[in-house]
PDB file of C-alpha atoms in Angstrom:
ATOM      1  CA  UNK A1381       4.530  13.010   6.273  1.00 92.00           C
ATOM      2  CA  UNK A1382       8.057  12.894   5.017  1.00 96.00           C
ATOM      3  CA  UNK A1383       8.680  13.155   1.563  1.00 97.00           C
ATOM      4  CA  UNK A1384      10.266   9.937   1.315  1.00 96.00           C
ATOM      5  CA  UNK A1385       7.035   8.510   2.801  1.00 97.00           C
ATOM      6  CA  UNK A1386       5.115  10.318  -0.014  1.00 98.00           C
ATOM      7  CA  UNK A1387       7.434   8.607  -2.360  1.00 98.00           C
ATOM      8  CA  UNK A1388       7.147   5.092  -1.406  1.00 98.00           C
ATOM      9  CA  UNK A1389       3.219   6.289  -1.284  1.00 98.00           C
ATOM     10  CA  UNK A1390       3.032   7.316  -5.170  1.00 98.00           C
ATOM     11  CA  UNK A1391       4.776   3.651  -6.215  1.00 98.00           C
ATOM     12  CA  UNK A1392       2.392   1.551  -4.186  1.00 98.00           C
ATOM     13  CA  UNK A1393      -0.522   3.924  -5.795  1.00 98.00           C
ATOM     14  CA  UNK A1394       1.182   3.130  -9.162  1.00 97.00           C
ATOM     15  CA  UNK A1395       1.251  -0.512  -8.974  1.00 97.00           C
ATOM     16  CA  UNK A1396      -2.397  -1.173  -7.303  1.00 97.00           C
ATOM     17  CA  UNK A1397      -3.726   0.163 -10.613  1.00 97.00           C
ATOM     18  CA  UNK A1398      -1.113  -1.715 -12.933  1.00 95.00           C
ATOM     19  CA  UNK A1399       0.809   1.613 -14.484  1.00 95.00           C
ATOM     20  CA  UNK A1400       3.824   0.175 -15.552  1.00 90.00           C
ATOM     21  CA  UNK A1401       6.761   1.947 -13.879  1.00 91.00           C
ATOM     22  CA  UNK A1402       9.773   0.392 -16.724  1.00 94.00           C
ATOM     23  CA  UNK A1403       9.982   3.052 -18.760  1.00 97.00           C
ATOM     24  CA  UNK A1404      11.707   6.134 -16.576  1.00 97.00           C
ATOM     25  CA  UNK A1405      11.673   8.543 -20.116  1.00 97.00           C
ATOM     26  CA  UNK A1406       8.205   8.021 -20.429  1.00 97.00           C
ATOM     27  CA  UNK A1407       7.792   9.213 -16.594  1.00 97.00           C
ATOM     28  CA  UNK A1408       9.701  11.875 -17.287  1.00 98.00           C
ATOM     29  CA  UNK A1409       7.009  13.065 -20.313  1.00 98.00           C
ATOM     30  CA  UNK A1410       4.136  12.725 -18.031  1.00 97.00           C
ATOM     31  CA  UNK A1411       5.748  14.950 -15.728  1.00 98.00           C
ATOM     32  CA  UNK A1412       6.686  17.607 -18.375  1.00 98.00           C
ATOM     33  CA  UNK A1413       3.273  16.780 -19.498  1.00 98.00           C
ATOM     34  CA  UNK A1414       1.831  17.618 -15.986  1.00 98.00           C
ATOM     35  CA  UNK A1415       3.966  20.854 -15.768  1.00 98.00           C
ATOM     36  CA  UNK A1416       2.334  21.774 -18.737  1.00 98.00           C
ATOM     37  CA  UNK A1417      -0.876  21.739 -17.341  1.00 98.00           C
ATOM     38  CA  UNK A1418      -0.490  23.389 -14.236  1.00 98.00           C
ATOM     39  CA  UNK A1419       0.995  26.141 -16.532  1.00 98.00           C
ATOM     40  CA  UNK A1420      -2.028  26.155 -18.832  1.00 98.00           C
ATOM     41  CA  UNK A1421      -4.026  26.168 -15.701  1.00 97.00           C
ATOM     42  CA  UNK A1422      -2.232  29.173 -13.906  1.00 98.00           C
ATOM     43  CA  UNK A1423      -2.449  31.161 -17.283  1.00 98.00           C
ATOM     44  CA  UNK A1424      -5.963  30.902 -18.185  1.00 97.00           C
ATOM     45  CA  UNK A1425      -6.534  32.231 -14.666  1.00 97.00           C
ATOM     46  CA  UNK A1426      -8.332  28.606 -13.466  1.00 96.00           C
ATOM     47  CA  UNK A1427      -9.253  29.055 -10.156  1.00 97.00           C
ATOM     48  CA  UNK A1428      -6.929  28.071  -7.389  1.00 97.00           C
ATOM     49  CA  UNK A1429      -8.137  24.793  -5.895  1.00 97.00           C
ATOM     50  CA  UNK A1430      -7.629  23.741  -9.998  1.00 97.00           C
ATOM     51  CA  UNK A1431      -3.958  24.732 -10.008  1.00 97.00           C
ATOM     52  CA  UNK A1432      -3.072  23.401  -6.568  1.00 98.00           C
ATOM     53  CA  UNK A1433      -4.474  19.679  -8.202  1.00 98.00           C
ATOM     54  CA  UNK A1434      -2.616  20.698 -11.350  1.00 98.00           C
ATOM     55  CA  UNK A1435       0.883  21.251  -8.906  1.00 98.00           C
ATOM     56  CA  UNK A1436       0.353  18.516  -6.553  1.00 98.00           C
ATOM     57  CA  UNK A1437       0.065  15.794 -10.285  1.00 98.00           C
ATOM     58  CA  UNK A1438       3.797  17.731 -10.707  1.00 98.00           C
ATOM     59  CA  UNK A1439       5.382  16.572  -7.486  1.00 98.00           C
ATOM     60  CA  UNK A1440       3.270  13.051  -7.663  1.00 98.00           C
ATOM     61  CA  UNK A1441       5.184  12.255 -10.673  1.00 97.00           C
ATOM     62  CA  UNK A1442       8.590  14.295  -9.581  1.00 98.00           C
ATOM     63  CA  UNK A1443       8.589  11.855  -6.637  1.00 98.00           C
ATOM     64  CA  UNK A1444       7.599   8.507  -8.227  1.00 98.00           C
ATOM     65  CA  UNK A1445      10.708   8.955 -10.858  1.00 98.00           C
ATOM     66  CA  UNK A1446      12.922   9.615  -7.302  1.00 98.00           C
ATOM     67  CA  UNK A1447      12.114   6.621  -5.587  1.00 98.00           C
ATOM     68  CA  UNK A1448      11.914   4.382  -9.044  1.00 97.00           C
ATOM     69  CA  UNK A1449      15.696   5.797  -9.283  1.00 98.00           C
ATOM     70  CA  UNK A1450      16.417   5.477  -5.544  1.00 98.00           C
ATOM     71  CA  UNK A1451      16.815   9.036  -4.548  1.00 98.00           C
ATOM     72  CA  UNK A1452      16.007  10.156  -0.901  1.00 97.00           C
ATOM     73  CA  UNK A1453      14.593  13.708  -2.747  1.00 98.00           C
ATOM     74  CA  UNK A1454      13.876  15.494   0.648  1.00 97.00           C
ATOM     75  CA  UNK A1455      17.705  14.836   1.010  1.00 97.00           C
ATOM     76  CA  UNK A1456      18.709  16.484  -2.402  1.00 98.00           C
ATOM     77  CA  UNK A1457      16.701  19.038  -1.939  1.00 98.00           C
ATOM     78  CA  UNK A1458      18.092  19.868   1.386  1.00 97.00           C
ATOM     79  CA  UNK A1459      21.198  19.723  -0.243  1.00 97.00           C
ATOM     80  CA  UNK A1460      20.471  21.804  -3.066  1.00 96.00           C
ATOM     81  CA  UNK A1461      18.912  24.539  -1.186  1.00 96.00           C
ATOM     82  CA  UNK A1462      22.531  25.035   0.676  1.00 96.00           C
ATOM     83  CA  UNK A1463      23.980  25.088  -2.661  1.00 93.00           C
ATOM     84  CA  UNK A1464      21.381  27.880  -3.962  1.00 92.00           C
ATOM     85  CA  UNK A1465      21.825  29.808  -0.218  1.00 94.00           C
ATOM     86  CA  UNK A1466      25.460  30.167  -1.217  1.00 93.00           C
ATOM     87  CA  UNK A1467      25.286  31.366  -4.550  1.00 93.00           C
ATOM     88  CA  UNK A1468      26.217  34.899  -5.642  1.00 94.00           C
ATOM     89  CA  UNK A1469      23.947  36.434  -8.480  1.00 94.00           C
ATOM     90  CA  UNK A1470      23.495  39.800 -10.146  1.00 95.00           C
ATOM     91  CA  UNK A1471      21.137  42.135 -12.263  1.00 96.00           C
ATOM     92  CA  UNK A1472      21.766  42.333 -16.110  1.00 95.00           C
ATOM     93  CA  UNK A1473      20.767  46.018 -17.133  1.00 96.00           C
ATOM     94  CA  UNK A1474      17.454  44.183 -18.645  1.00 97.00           C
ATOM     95  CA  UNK A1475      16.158  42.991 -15.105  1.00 95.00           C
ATOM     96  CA  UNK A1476      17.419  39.654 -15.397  1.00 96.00           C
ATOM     97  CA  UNK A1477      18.968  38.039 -12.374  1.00 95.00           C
ATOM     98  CA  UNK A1478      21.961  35.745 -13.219  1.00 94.00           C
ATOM     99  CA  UNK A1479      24.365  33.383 -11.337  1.00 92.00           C
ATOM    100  CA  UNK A1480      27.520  34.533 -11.002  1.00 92.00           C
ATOM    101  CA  UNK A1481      29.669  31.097 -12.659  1.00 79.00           C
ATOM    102  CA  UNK A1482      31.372  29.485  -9.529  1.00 70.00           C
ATOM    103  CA  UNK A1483      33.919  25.779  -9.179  1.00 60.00           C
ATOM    104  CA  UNK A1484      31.560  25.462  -5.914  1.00 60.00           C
ATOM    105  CA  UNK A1485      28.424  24.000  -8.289  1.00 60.00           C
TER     106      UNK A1485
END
């Protein structure tokens, strides 16, 4: 399934059960709010069929705010990955990886 499928997918889920989808900043607290959990799950050591539920809320709510703000995400991802692939980075002395400031971003 295409992610743009998935996204049209999570809307039509959202309105059978009556969530209101008006409020894009509140959608964007759920989905810190889900983040959070999947975090919470992954560091008390849950087991992993928990944090795979916990990660798949994440991108249920990452692409319902997409398609309520008509973006083809599969697309920006794509895009974003080529930007990421081209980036140069390098190693602090503390271990830390860095981008290396570019115009190209």
């Amino acid at each position: 399934m295409k992610i743009s499928d998935m996204q049209k997918r999570v809307i039509a889920n959202k309105a059978a059960h009556g969530f209101g989808m008006d409020d894009i900043g509140r959608e964007f607290l759920y989905l810190y709010g889900e983040v959070g959990e999947a975090y919470a799950a992954y560091s008390r050591g849950k087991p992993a069929e928990e944090l795979g539920k916990e990660l798949a809320d994440v991108a249920i709510y990452l692409f319902g705010i997409a398609e309520l703000l008509g973006f083809d995400l599969e697309n920006e991802i794509v895009n974003k990955m080529q930007i990421n692939e081209r980036r140069v980075y390098k190693t602090l002395p503390s271990g830390e990886v860095v981008k290396v400031e570019s115009d190209n971003d």
